[in-house]
Structures are given as C-alpha cells and as structure tokens.
Amino acid sequence: MLSNPPGIEDIYPDRVVAWNRVTGAAREVFRLGNYKEIIIPVMEYTEVFARGLGDETDIVSKEMFTFEDRGGRSLTLRPEGTASVVRAYVANGEYNRLSSAKFFYCGPMFRAERPQKGRLRQFNQFGAEFFGSSDPYYDYEVIAMMHAISHRVGIGDFALLVNSIGCPAADCRGGYIERLRSYFIDHRDALCEDCKRRLDRNPLRILDCKQEGCSALKKGSPSIADHLCRACRDHHTRVKEHLDAASIAYTEDPFLVRGLDYYTRTTFEFVTGRLGGQNAFAAGGRYDSLVETFGGKPTPAVGFAAGIERMLLLAGETTDSNSALDVYLVHAGGESLGQALALARALRGAGISADLDPQGKSFKSQFKKADRESARFTVIIGDDEAAERSCTIKNMATGTQEKLSAGECPVRIRESLAGTEGRNGSD
Ligand code: HAM
C-alpha cells in the first residue's frame, strides 16, 4: 500500500463538511467586508519568498520546499500567501493604480516543518490582504474579520494577542534593535547556535525562537513598547480604540514579533490552549514596506491568514443534512434496471440527488446501501413495477410507502423534500 509523505494529509468527505463550513464562513465574512477572491499560484520563483519573508526567518532558511525546474531556475512551493499576493498586486496595473484594493485567498501552503498535531507540511490557509492605506481602521478591519469568522464557526475560547513592532526609524524599532542586540550580547552564551548568528543579522528574530534558553532570556529583554516612535505609538493606540469600540477583547504582548520579516507596526495572533504546541490558529499584521520591496510604489498594507486544519481541530466535527442522499433506487435487474437508470437520470435532471448499484444483487443488500448512504427516500422498481411502469417510494424516516407512475416520481419526491425541509426549518 502506498502512503502519503509525513505531514501531508488526505481530507476525506466526512471532514470536508466541517471544512466547507469554515471556509464558507470565511467567504461570507470576506464578502461582507468587500474583499474579492484572488487565486495565486501554488509555486513561485524562490526569490519571491526569499525577498518577501526575509532570509533569516525559519521559513526561508529551513522550511521551504525548493527545487530546480528543467531550466535550472529555483522554484518554491508557497509557504504562505502574502508574498504572492503582493507580487501579483505589483504586477497588475489595473489593481495597483486603484487607491485601495482588498483581496482574499484560500488554498494549500507548504512548509517542511516537523509534523505533529496541528502542524503539517501541506496545510491550508484562508487569508485577506488590504492595500492602500495606513489608517489604523484597516488593522482593526482585518482583525475584526478573523474575530467574526471564529465566532461564526463556534470558536469562542481564544485570546487575541496584539503588539506593535514599530517602524525601521532610528527612534523606533531601529533603536530598539540596538538595545536588544546589546542585551543578547551580554547573554550570548545562553543563546542557541541559530540565535548567535541572528545577533548580528536580525536580533528581533531571537524573540521568535522557541528554544528553551532563548525563550527564557526573552523575559528579561527590553520591550518594544518602550521604544515606539510617536507616530507608531499613536497608530497602535488607534487600533486598540477601534477594537475597544467593537468590544473585541485583546491582550497586549510586547514580544509578539511573528516569524516573518515583513511586518511593520501592528502584529497579532489568535491563540488557544487547545492546540498543544501550536497555539496560533490565525495571525497577521501590517506590512507597509513590502510592496516597495517588490518594486511597487510605496503602498501600506495589512492582512492575516488562518490555518484551516487548526480551525477544524477547534471547531469540531459537524454533520450536514444537505449532503445526505435524496433517493436510492432499488431494482430487480433486467427490465427494472433499465427503468431505474432512466428514473435516476430524470431525478438528477430535476435537481434531486440519486444513486443506485447497476449490479443490484439482493433487495436486502440494496436497502443496506440505502441506509449506509442515509438516503431520505428509496424508490423501488421490482418486476411488477417494471411491468406497469410504476415505482414505489419509501420514506426512510417514517417507513410510509406509496406506489405511483414512474413519470410522477420526480415531482412527488420534490414535494416531499420541500415538506421535510419546511418541517426542519420550523423545528
Ligand atoms: P503564519 O503565522 O505563518 O502567517 O501562518 C498563519 C496561520 O497558518 C497560522 O496561524 C496557522 O494557523 C497556520 N499554519 C502555519 N503553519 C502551519 C503548519 N505547518 N501546519 C498547519 N497550519 C499552519 C502567515 O502565513 C502570514 N502570511 C499571515 C499574514 C497575512 N500576514 C499578513 N497577511
């Protein structure tokens, strides 16, 4: 038997029901916020991520699935969506000439991480990206969308962590990074090998290191909150005021730097204690310089992405009565099979889901299949029915049966289904 590579899963139909509920909620919230879907490629030139996410990030330095195409160009399976959306935005004059643009996306991402609960090598995200304004309202808007999606799918037990990592100016993050560097230089021996290297090139990344020694040092390190410039502090205050006005609870976490280099000012994560080591199920922030990094004109931007598999773990399973089969056709072979096939065509043509087994076997085994498919009705065409071009409809919930002409069957089933839906709706 062939198996999947580690951390790469099949999503069987029973999980797809819950999956569609999560992505359906996201799509609806994006529609309400006027975000439009963009479909971005699954692979890009490696440069897109190396330049976009930062060479020193774990994702770029250790976790990308990178290979050479036949022409010797380096390609990478996308580890996230933001860099691709920015590249696509910069490439498309129609969109980047607009004063603002709102996109959302949904699809698989790839990271060569060590697989465990909630941490996969192929996982799926939905996300939203806003381009064109540095107004703190938009930081709030993307956070509020993720907040609404969580509640719509029944995830209520989470914390929203927010922070500002300021701007590169010397009187803001620039100066803070120097303070941070001298702090960690004083504790150099306790740092892991990766972080010793990060000391020179990107000390902020040390705050994102999960190694025990480095995490412990983080607690005593200088806080960005004490080093924000006036404009970044005001921006952060305005974001929090919007959250307060919408009664969205949050916790400030001055060490929330996130594992990607593109962030400026706002960073945030939706976290829960129910995912073991992987506590974030959605995250994002502002990235005001990324469009320029990709060769576009200066365009402030902000966005987020959520992990669908992690949300499924939190939202739990759901059953969807709409996915149950409407009709299972039971026949006696020969002439009655011919009629059953014709009736299946007529039912499907009338928008009624129908299934049957052409091999037929016994009535008993066909009824068993109808049960397994949770069919709402079985339509029986035995030898008698075949001779008189009729059929017997059995309501599987009530057990009641009715014989009528085959031609009348689709209409009668449609009426009965409408009656069932009406009853369910008024329950
Ligand atoms: P991220 O924090 O790397 O951010 O990923 C966002 C979410 O994707 C995580 O919170 C998690 O739910 C899910 N995720 C990440 N890695 C895995 C994994 N190995 N297995 C399962 N789920 C995973 C970004 O990707 C940014 N692009 C977010 C963003 C959008 N920032 C601005 N705009």
CSV table of C-alpha atoms and ligand atoms in Angstrom, one decimal:
chain,number,residue,atom,x,y,z
A,1,MET,CA,0.0,0.0,0.0
A,2,LEU,CA,1.3,3.4,-0.9
A,3,SER,CA,1.2,6.0,1.9
A,4,ASN,CA,1.3,9.8,2.0
A,5,PRO,CA,4.5,11.6,2.9
A,6,PRO,CA,4.6,12.7,6.6
A,7,GLY,CA,2.6,15.8,7.3
A,8,ILE,CA,0.7,15.6,4.1
A,9,GLU,CA,-2.9,14.6,4.6
A,10,ASP,CA,-6.0,13.4,2.7
A,11,ILE,CA,-9.2,15.2,3.6
A,12,TYR,CA,-11.9,12.6,3.4
A,13,PRO,CA,-15.5,13.6,2.7
A,14,ASP,CA,-16.6,13.4,6.3
A,15,ARG,CA,-14.1,16.2,7.2
A,16,VAL,CA,-15.0,18.2,4.1
A,17,VAL,CA,-18.4,19.0,5.6
A,18,ALA,CA,-16.8,20.9,8.5
A,19,TRP,CA,-14.1,22.2,6.2
A,20,ASN,CA,-16.7,23.8,3.9
A,21,ARG,CA,-18.4,25.3,7.0
A,22,VAL,CA,-15.2,27.0,8.0
A,23,THR,CA,-14.3,28.3,4.5
A,24,GLY,CA,-17.9,29.2,3.9
A,25,ALA,CA,-17.9,31.4,7.0
A,26,ALA,CA,-14.7,33.0,5.9
A,27,ARG,CA,-16.0,33.6,2.4
A,28,GLU,CA,-19.2,35.2,3.8
A,29,VAL,CA,-17.3,37.5,6.1
A,30,PHE,CA,-14.9,38.5,3.3
A,31,ARG,CA,-17.9,39.2,1.1
A,32,LEU,CA,-19.5,41.4,3.8
A,33,GLY,CA,-16.2,43.4,4.0
A,34,ASN,CA,-16.0,43.7,0.2
A,35,TYR,CA,-12.8,41.6,-0.1
A,36,LYS,CA,-12.5,39.9,-3.6
A,37,GLU,CA,-11.0,36.5,-4.2
A,38,ILE,CA,-7.6,36.2,-5.9
A,39,ILE,CA,-6.2,32.8,-7.0
A,40,ILE,CA,-2.5,32.8,-6.7
A,41,PRO,CA,0.0,30.2,-8.0
A,42,VAL,CA,1.0,27.3,-5.8
A,43,MET,CA,4.7,27.8,-6.8
A,44,GLU,CA,6.7,30.9,-7.3
A,45,TYR,CA,10.3,31.7,-8.1
A,46,THR,CA,12.2,31.2,-4.8
A,47,GLU,CA,13.2,34.9,-4.9
A,48,VAL,CA,9.6,35.9,-4.1
A,49,PHE,CA,9.7,34.3,-0.7
A,50,ALA,CA,13.4,34.9,0.0
A,51,ARG,CA,13.0,38.6,-0.7
A,52,GLY,CA,9.5,38.9,0.8
A,53,LEU,CA,9.7,36.9,4.0
A,54,GLY,CA,13.4,37.5,5.0
A,55,ASP,CA,16.5,35.3,4.7
A,56,GLU,CA,16.8,34.9,8.4
A,57,THR,CA,13.3,33.6,9.0
A,58,ASP,CA,12.8,29.9,9.9
A,59,ILE,CA,10.5,29.6,6.9
A,60,VAL,CA,13.1,30.8,4.4
A,61,SER,CA,16.2,29.3,6.0
A,62,LYS,CA,14.8,25.9,6.9
A,63,GLU,CA,11.3,25.2,5.8
A,64,MET,CA,10.8,25.7,2.1
A,65,PHE,CA,10.2,23.0,-0.4
A,66,THR,CA,12.5,24.3,-3.1
A,67,PHE,CA,13.6,22.6,-6.3
A,68,GLU,CA,15.1,23.5,-9.7
A,69,ASP,CA,12.9,23.5,-12.8
A,70,ARG,CA,14.1,22.0,-16.0
A,71,GLY,CA,15.7,25.3,-17.0
A,72,GLY,CA,17.7,25.5,-13.7
A,73,ARG,CA,15.5,28.2,-12.1
A,74,SER,CA,14.8,27.8,-8.5
A,75,LEU,CA,11.1,27.3,-7.7
A,76,THR,CA,9.4,27.0,-4.3
A,77,LEU,CA,6.1,25.7,-3.2
A,78,ARG,CA,4.4,28.6,-1.5
A,79,PRO,CA,4.9,28.6,2.3
A,80,GLU,CA,2.3,31.4,2.7
A,81,GLY,CA,0.2,33.7,0.6
A,82,THR,CA,1.1,37.3,1.4
A,83,ALA,CA,4.3,37.4,-0.7
A,84,SER,CA,2.5,36.0,-3.8
A,85,VAL,CA,-0.5,38.4,-3.4
A,86,VAL,CA,2.0,41.4,-3.1
A,87,ARG,CA,3.9,40.1,-6.2
A,88,ALA,CA,0.6,39.8,-8.1
A,89,TYR,CA,-0.6,43.2,-6.9
A,90,VAL,CA,2.6,44.9,-8.1
A,91,ALA,CA,2.4,43.2,-11.4
A,92,ASN,CA,-1.1,44.2,-12.2
A,93,GLY,CA,-1.5,47.9,-13.1
A,94,GLU,CA,-5.3,47.7,-13.0
A,95,TYR,CA,-5.3,47.0,-9.3
A,96,ASN,CA,-2.2,48.9,-8.1
A,97,ARG,CA,-3.5,52.1,-9.7
A,98,LEU,CA,-6.6,51.9,-7.6
A,99,SER,CA,-6.5,54.0,-4.3
A,100,SER,CA,-7.1,50.7,-2.4
A,101,ALA,CA,-7.6,47.0,-3.1
A,102,LYS,CA,-9.0,44.2,-1.0
A,103,PHE,CA,-8.2,40.6,-1.7
A,104,PHE,CA,-8.8,37.2,-0.1
A,105,TYR,CA,-7.4,33.8,-0.9
A,106,CYS,CA,-7.8,30.2,0.1
A,107,GLY,CA,-5.6,27.2,-0.6
A,108,PRO,CA,-2.7,24.9,0.3
A,109,MET,CA,0.7,26.1,1.7
A,110,PHE,CA,3.8,24.0,2.2
A,111,ARG,CA,6.4,24.1,5.0
A,112,ALA,CA,9.0,21.4,5.8
A,113,GLU,CA,8.2,21.5,9.5
A,114,ARG,CA,8.3,18.6,11.9
A,115,PRO,CA,4.8,17.2,11.7
A,116,GLN,CA,2.7,17.0,14.8
A,117,LYS,CA,-0.9,17.8,15.9
A,118,GLY,CA,-1.9,20.9,14.0
A,119,ARG,CA,1.5,21.2,12.3
A,120,LEU,CA,1.5,19.9,8.8
A,121,ARG,CA,3.8,20.1,5.8
A,122,GLN,CA,0.9,20.7,3.5
A,123,PHE,CA,-1.7,22.8,5.2
A,124,ASN,CA,-4.4,25.1,4.0
A,125,GLN,CA,-5.0,28.8,4.8
A,126,PHE,CA,-7.5,31.4,4.0
A,127,GLY,CA,-6.3,34.9,4.3
A,128,ALA,CA,-7.1,38.5,3.4
A,129,GLU,CA,-4.8,41.4,2.4
A,130,PHE,CA,-5.7,45.1,2.2
A,131,PHE,CA,-3.6,47.5,0.1
A,132,GLY,CA,-3.6,51.3,0.0
A,133,SER,CA,-4.0,53.0,3.4
A,134,SER,CA,-2.1,53.2,6.7
A,135,ASP,CA,-5.3,54.2,8.5
A,136,PRO,CA,-5.4,52.1,11.7
A,137,TYR,CA,-9.0,51.3,10.9
A,138,TYR,CA,-7.8,48.7,8.4
A,139,ASP,CA,-5.7,46.9,11.0
A,140,TYR,CA,-8.9,46.7,13.0
A,141,GLU,CA,-10.9,45.6,10.0
A,142,VAL,CA,-8.8,42.5,9.2
A,143,ILE,CA,-8.7,41.6,12.9
A,144,ALA,CA,-12.4,42.0,13.2
A,145,MET,CA,-13.0,39.8,10.2
A,146,MET,CA,-11.0,37.0,11.7
A,147,HIS,CA,-12.8,37.5,15.0
A,148,ALA,CA,-16.2,37.3,13.2
A,149,ILE,CA,-15.2,34.1,11.3
A,150,SER,CA,-14.1,32.4,14.6
A,151,HIS,CA,-17.4,33.1,16.2
A,152,ARG,CA,-19.4,32.0,13.2
A,153,VAL,CA,-17.7,28.6,13.3
A,154,GLY,CA,-18.2,28.3,17.1
A,155,ILE,CA,-14.6,29.0,18.2
A,156,GLY,CA,-15.0,31.3,21.2
A,157,ASP,CA,-12.3,30.2,23.6
A,158,PHE,CA,-9.4,32.1,22.2
A,159,ALA,CA,-7.2,35.0,23.1
A,160,LEU,CA,-6.3,37.8,20.7
A,161,LEU,CA,-2.7,38.9,21.2
A,162,VAL,CA,-1.7,42.3,19.7
A,163,ASN,CA,1.5,44.2,19.5
A,164,SER,CA,3.2,46.9,17.5
A,165,ILE,CA,6.8,46.3,16.3
A,166,GLY,CA,7.1,49.9,15.1
A,167,CYS,CA,8.8,51.2,12.0
A,168,PRO,CA,12.5,50.9,11.0
A,169,ALA,CA,13.3,54.5,12.1
A,170,ALA,CA,16.3,55.0,14.5
A,171,ASP,CA,14.0,56.5,17.1
A,172,CYS,CA,11.7,53.4,16.9
A,173,ARG,CA,12.5,49.8,16.0
A,174,GLY,CA,15.9,50.8,14.7
A,175,GLY,CA,17.0,52.0,18.1
A,176,TYR,CA,15.2,49.1,19.9
A,177,ILE,CA,17.0,46.5,17.8
A,178,GLU,CA,20.3,48.0,19.0
A,179,ARG,CA,19.2,47.8,22.7
A,180,LEU,CA,18.0,44.2,22.0
A,181,ARG,CA,21.4,43.3,20.4
A,182,SER,CA,23.4,44.6,23.4
A,183,TYR,CA,21.1,42.8,25.8
A,184,PHE,CA,21.6,39.5,24.0
A,185,ILE,CA,25.3,40.1,23.5
A,186,ASP,CA,25.5,40.2,27.3
A,187,HIS,CA,23.8,36.8,27.4
A,188,ARG,CA,25.4,35.3,24.3
A,189,ASP,CA,26.4,32.0,25.9
A,190,ALA,CA,22.8,31.1,26.7
A,191,LEU,CA,21.7,31.5,23.1
A,192,CYS,CA,21.2,28.7,20.7
A,193,GLU,CA,23.6,28.5,17.6
A,194,ASP,CA,20.9,29.9,15.3
A,195,CYS,CA,20.4,32.9,17.6
A,196,LYS,CA,24.1,33.6,18.0
A,197,ARG,CA,24.1,34.1,14.2
A,198,ARG,CA,20.9,36.2,14.4
A,199,LEU,CA,22.6,38.5,16.9
A,200,ASP,CA,24.5,40.2,14.0
A,201,ARG,CA,22.0,40.0,11.3
A,202,ASN,CA,18.5,40.2,12.8
A,203,PRO,CA,18.3,40.1,16.7
A,204,LEU,CA,14.5,40.6,16.5
A,205,ARG,CA,14.2,37.0,15.3
A,206,ILE,CA,15.6,35.8,18.6
A,207,LEU,CA,12.3,36.9,20.3
A,208,ASP,CA,10.6,34.3,18.0
A,209,CYS,CA,13.0,31.4,18.9
A,210,LYS,CA,11.2,28.5,20.6
A,211,GLN,CA,14.4,27.1,22.2
A,212,GLU,CA,14.2,27.0,25.9
A,213,GLY,CA,17.3,29.0,26.7
A,214,CYS,CA,16.4,31.7,24.2
A,215,SER,CA,12.7,31.9,25.4
A,216,ALA,CA,13.9,32.3,29.0
A,217,LEU,CA,16.1,35.2,28.1
A,218,LYS,CA,13.3,36.9,26.2
A,219,LYS,CA,11.5,37.6,29.5
A,220,GLY,CA,14.2,40.0,30.8
A,221,SER,CA,14.8,41.7,27.4
A,222,PRO,CA,13.9,45.3,26.6
A,223,SER,CA,10.3,45.8,25.4
A,224,ILE,CA,9.4,47.3,22.1
A,225,ALA,CA,6.5,49.0,23.8
A,226,ASP,CA,9.0,51.4,25.5
A,227,HIS,CA,10.7,52.2,22.2
A,228,LEU,CA,8.0,53.1,19.7
A,229,CYS,CA,8.2,56.5,18.0
A,230,ARG,CA,5.3,58.9,18.4
A,231,ALA,CA,3.6,58.0,15.1
A,232,CYS,CA,3.8,54.3,15.7
A,233,ARG,CA,2.5,54.7,19.3
A,234,ASP,CA,-0.4,56.8,18.1
A,235,HIS,CA,-1.2,54.2,15.4
A,236,HIS,CA,-1.2,51.4,18.0
A,237,THR,CA,-3.5,53.4,20.3
A,238,ARG,CA,-6.0,54.0,17.5
A,239,VAL,CA,-6.0,50.3,16.6
A,240,LYS,CA,-6.8,49.4,20.2
A,241,GLU,CA,-9.5,52.1,20.3
A,242,HIS,CA,-11.2,50.6,17.3
A,243,LEU,CA,-11.1,47.1,19.0
A,244,ASP,CA,-12.5,48.6,22.2
A,245,ALA,CA,-15.3,50.3,20.3
A,246,ALA,CA,-16.2,47.0,18.7
A,247,SER,CA,-15.9,45.2,22.1
A,248,ILE,CA,-13.2,42.9,20.7
A,249,ALA,CA,-11.2,41.8,23.7
A,250,TYR,CA,-7.4,41.6,23.3
A,251,THR,CA,-4.2,41.1,25.3
A,252,GLU,CA,-1.1,43.2,24.6
A,253,ASP,CA,2.0,41.0,24.1
A,254,PRO,CA,5.1,43.2,23.6
A,255,PHE,CA,7.2,40.2,22.4
A,256,LEU,CA,4.9,39.2,19.6
A,257,VAL,CA,7.3,39.8,16.7
A,258,ARG,CA,5.9,37.0,14.4
A,259,GLY,CA,8.1,34.7,12.3
A,260,LEU,CA,8.2,36.8,9.1
A,261,ASP,CA,10.3,39.9,8.5
A,262,TYR,CA,7.9,42.0,6.5
A,263,TYR,CA,5.8,43.3,9.5
A,264,THR,CA,5.7,47.0,10.5
A,265,ARG,CA,3.7,48.3,13.4
A,266,THR,CA,0.7,46.0,14.1
A,267,THR,CA,1.2,42.3,14.7
A,268,PHE,CA,-1.5,40.0,16.1
A,269,GLU,CA,-2.3,36.3,16.7
A,270,PHE,CA,-5.4,34.4,17.6
A,271,VAL,CA,-4.3,31.8,20.1
A,272,THR,CA,-5.8,29.0,22.1
A,273,GLY,CA,-4.5,26.4,24.7
A,274,ARG,CA,-6.3,23.6,22.8
A,275,LEU,CA,-3.7,23.0,20.1
A,276,GLY,CA,-0.8,21.8,22.2
A,277,GLY,CA,2.5,23.3,21.0
A,278,GLN,CA,0.8,25.1,18.1
A,279,ASN,CA,-1.2,27.7,19.8
A,280,ALA,CA,-2.0,30.1,17.0
A,281,PHE,CA,-4.8,29.4,14.6
A,282,ALA,CA,-4.7,32.7,12.8
A,283,ALA,CA,-2.2,35.6,12.6
A,284,GLY,CA,-1.2,38.7,10.7
A,285,GLY,CA,-0.2,42.3,10.8
A,286,ARG,CA,0.7,45.4,8.9
A,287,TYR,CA,3.5,45.3,6.2
A,288,ASP,CA,3.9,48.9,4.9
A,289,SER,CA,7.2,48.3,3.0
A,290,LEU,CA,6.6,45.0,1.3
A,291,VAL,CA,5.0,46.5,-1.9
A,292,GLU,CA,8.2,48.6,-2.4
A,293,THR,CA,10.4,45.6,-1.7
A,294,PHE,CA,8.7,44.0,-4.7
A,295,GLY,CA,9.3,47.1,-6.9
A,296,GLY,CA,5.9,48.7,-6.5
A,297,LYS,CA,5.2,52.3,-5.4
A,298,PRO,CA,5.0,52.9,-1.6
A,299,THR,CA,1.7,51.2,-0.5
A,300,PRO,CA,0.8,50.5,3.0
A,301,ALA,CA,-0.9,47.1,3.6
A,302,VAL,CA,-2.2,44.9,6.3
A,303,GLY,CA,-3.6,41.3,6.4
A,304,PHE,CA,-3.9,38.0,8.1
A,305,ALA,CA,-4.1,34.3,7.4
A,306,ALA,CA,-5.8,31.4,9.3
A,307,GLY,CA,-4.9,27.7,9.3
A,308,ILE,CA,-7.9,25.7,8.2
A,309,GLU,CA,-6.8,22.4,9.7
A,310,ARG,CA,-6.2,24.1,13.1
A,311,MET,CA,-9.6,25.8,12.9
A,312,LEU,CA,-11.2,22.3,12.2
A,313,LEU,CA,-9.5,20.9,15.3
A,314,LEU,CA,-11.1,23.8,17.3
A,315,ALA,CA,-14.5,23.9,15.7
A,316,GLY,CA,-15.1,20.2,15.9
A,317,GLU,CA,-17.0,18.0,13.6
A,318,THR,CA,-20.3,18.9,12.1
A,319,THR,CA,-22.9,16.9,10.2
A,320,ASP,CA,-24.6,18.4,7.2
A,321,SER,CA,-28.0,17.2,6.4
A,322,ASN,CA,-27.7,18.8,2.9
A,323,SER,CA,-25.0,16.2,2.0
A,324,ALA,CA,-27.4,13.2,2.6
A,325,LEU,CA,-28.6,11.4,-0.5
A,326,ASP,CA,-32.2,12.2,-1.6
A,327,VAL,CA,-33.0,8.9,-3.4
A,328,TYR,CA,-31.5,5.5,-3.5
A,329,LEU,CA,-33.0,3.4,-6.3
A,330,VAL,CA,-33.6,-0.3,-5.7
A,331,HIS,CA,-34.2,-2.6,-8.7
A,332,ALA,CA,-34.6,-6.2,-9.7
A,333,GLY,CA,-32.2,-6.2,-12.6
A,334,GLY,CA,-33.1,-6.7,-16.3
A,335,GLU,CA,-36.0,-4.6,-17.4
A,336,SER,CA,-36.4,-3.0,-14.0
A,337,LEU,CA,-32.7,-1.9,-14.1
A,338,GLY,CA,-33.4,-0.1,-17.4
A,339,GLN,CA,-36.2,1.8,-15.7
A,340,ALA,CA,-34.2,2.6,-12.6
A,341,LEU,CA,-31.4,4.1,-14.8
A,342,ALA,CA,-34.0,6.2,-16.7
A,343,LEU,CA,-35.5,7.3,-13.4
A,344,ALA,CA,-32.1,8.2,-11.9
A,345,ARG,CA,-31.5,10.4,-15.0
A,346,ALA,CA,-34.9,12.1,-14.6
A,347,LEU,CA,-34.3,12.7,-10.8
A,348,ARG,CA,-30.8,14.1,-11.3
A,349,GLY,CA,-32.2,16.3,-14.1
A,350,ALA,CA,-34.8,17.6,-11.7
A,351,GLY,CA,-32.0,18.5,-9.2
A,352,ILE,CA,-32.7,15.5,-6.9
A,353,SER,CA,-29.6,13.5,-5.9
A,354,ALA,CA,-30.0,9.9,-6.8
A,355,ASP,CA,-27.8,6.8,-6.7
A,356,LEU,CA,-28.1,3.1,-7.5
A,357,ASP,CA,-26.0,-0.1,-8.0
A,358,PRO,CA,-26.4,-1.4,-11.5
A,359,GLN,CA,-25.2,-4.8,-10.3
A,360,GLY,CA,-28.2,-4.8,-8.0
A,361,LYS,CA,-27.7,-8.1,-6.0
A,362,SER,CA,-30.5,-8.7,-3.5
A,363,PHE,CA,-33.1,-6.2,-2.4
A,364,LYS,CA,-31.7,-6.6,1.1
A,365,SER,CA,-28.2,-5.6,0.1
A,366,GLN,CA,-29.6,-2.6,-1.9
A,367,PHE,CA,-31.6,-1.5,1.2
A,368,LYS,CA,-28.4,-1.8,3.3
A,369,LYS,CA,-26.6,0.5,0.8
A,370,ALA,CA,-29.6,3.0,1.0
A,371,ASP,CA,-29.1,3.0,4.8
A,372,ARG,CA,-25.4,3.5,4.6
A,373,GLU,CA,-25.9,6.5,2.3
A,374,SER,CA,-28.5,7.9,4.7
A,375,ALA,CA,-30.9,8.1,1.8
A,376,ARG,CA,-34.1,10.1,2.6
A,377,PHE,CA,-36.2,8.0,0.2
A,378,THR,CA,-35.8,4.7,-1.6
A,379,VAL,CA,-37.5,4.2,-4.9
A,380,ILE,CA,-38.2,0.5,-5.6
A,381,ILE,CA,-38.7,-0.8,-9.1
A,382,GLY,CA,-39.4,-4.6,-8.8
A,383,ASP,CA,-40.6,-6.8,-11.6
A,384,ASP,CA,-44.3,-5.7,-11.0
A,385,GLU,CA,-43.4,-2.0,-11.1
A,386,ALA,CA,-41.3,-2.6,-14.2
A,387,ALA,CA,-44.2,-4.3,-16.0
A,388,GLU,CA,-46.6,-1.4,-15.2
A,389,ARG,CA,-44.0,1.4,-15.5
A,390,SER,CA,-44.6,2.4,-11.9
A,391,CYS,CA,-42.4,2.7,-8.8
A,392,THR,CA,-42.8,2.5,-5.0
A,393,ILE,CA,-41.5,5.4,-3.0
A,394,LYS,CA,-40.5,4.6,0.6
A,395,ASN,CA,-39.9,7.5,3.1
A,396,MET,CA,-36.9,6.1,5.1
A,397,ALA,CA,-37.7,8.3,8.1
A,398,THR,CA,-41.4,7.3,8.5
A,399,GLY,CA,-41.4,4.0,6.7
A,400,THR,CA,-44.5,5.0,4.7
A,401,GLN,CA,-44.8,3.7,1.1
A,402,GLU,CA,-46.6,5.0,-1.9
A,403,LYS,CA,-46.9,3.5,-5.4
A,404,LEU,CA,-47.3,5.8,-8.4
A,405,SER,CA,-46.3,6.1,-12.1
A,406,ALA,CA,-42.6,6.5,-12.8
A,407,GLY,CA,-43.3,9.8,-14.6
A,408,GLU,CA,-44.8,11.3,-11.4
A,409,CYS,CA,-41.9,10.2,-9.2
A,410,PRO,CA,-39.6,13.3,-9.5
A,411,VAL,CA,-42.4,15.8,-8.8
A,412,ARG,CA,-43.6,13.7,-5.8
A,413,ILE,CA,-40.1,13.5,-4.4
A,414,ARG,CA,-39.5,17.2,-4.9
A,415,GLU,CA,-42.8,17.9,-3.0
A,416,SER,CA,-41.8,15.5,-0.2
A,417,LEU,CA,-38.3,17.0,0.1
A,418,ALA,CA,-39.8,20.5,0.3
A,419,GLY,CA,-42.1,19.3,3.0
A,420,THR,CA,-39.2,17.8,5.0
A,421,GLU,CA,-37.2,21.0,4.7
A,422,GLY,CA,-40.2,23.0,5.8
A,423,ARG,CA,-40.6,20.8,8.9
A,424,ASN,CA,-36.9,21.0,9.7
A,425,GLY,CA,-37.0,24.8,9.3
A,426,SER,CA,-39.8,25.3,11.7
A,427,ASP,CA,-38.3,22.9,14.4
B,1,HAM,P1,1.7,32.5,9.7
B,1,HAM,O1,1.6,32.8,11.2
B,1,HAM,O2,2.9,31.9,9.3
B,1,HAM,O3,1.3,33.8,8.9
B,1,HAM,O4,0.5,31.4,9.4
B,1,HAM,C1,-0.8,31.8,9.6
B,1,HAM,C2,-1.6,30.5,10.1
B,1,HAM,O5,-1.3,29.4,9.2
B,1,HAM,C3,-1.1,30.1,11.5
B,1,HAM,O6,-1.7,30.8,12.5
B,1,HAM,C4,-1.6,28.6,11.5
B,1,HAM,O7,-2.9,28.6,11.8
B,1,HAM,C5,-1.4,28.2,10.0
B,1,HAM,N1,-0.2,27.4,9.9
B,1,HAM,C6,1.1,27.9,9.7
B,1,HAM,N2,2.0,26.9,9.6
B,1,HAM,C7,1.3,25.7,9.7
B,1,HAM,C8,1.6,24.4,9.6
B,1,HAM,N3,2.8,23.9,9.5
B,1,HAM,N4,0.6,23.5,9.8
B,1,HAM,C9,-0.7,23.9,9.9
B,1,HAM,N5,-1.1,25.2,10.0
B,1,HAM,C10,-0.1,26.1,9.9
B,1,HAM,C11,1.3,33.8,7.6
B,1,HAM,O8,1.3,32.9,6.8
B,1,HAM,C12,1.1,35.3,7.1
B,1,HAM,N6,1.1,35.2,5.6
B,1,HAM,C13,-0.1,35.9,7.6
B,1,HAM,C14,-0.4,37.3,7.1
B,1,HAM,C15,-1.2,37.6,6.1
B,1,HAM,N7,0.2,38.4,7.5
B,1,HAM,C16,-0.2,39.4,6.8
B,1,HAM,N8,-1.1,38.9,5.9
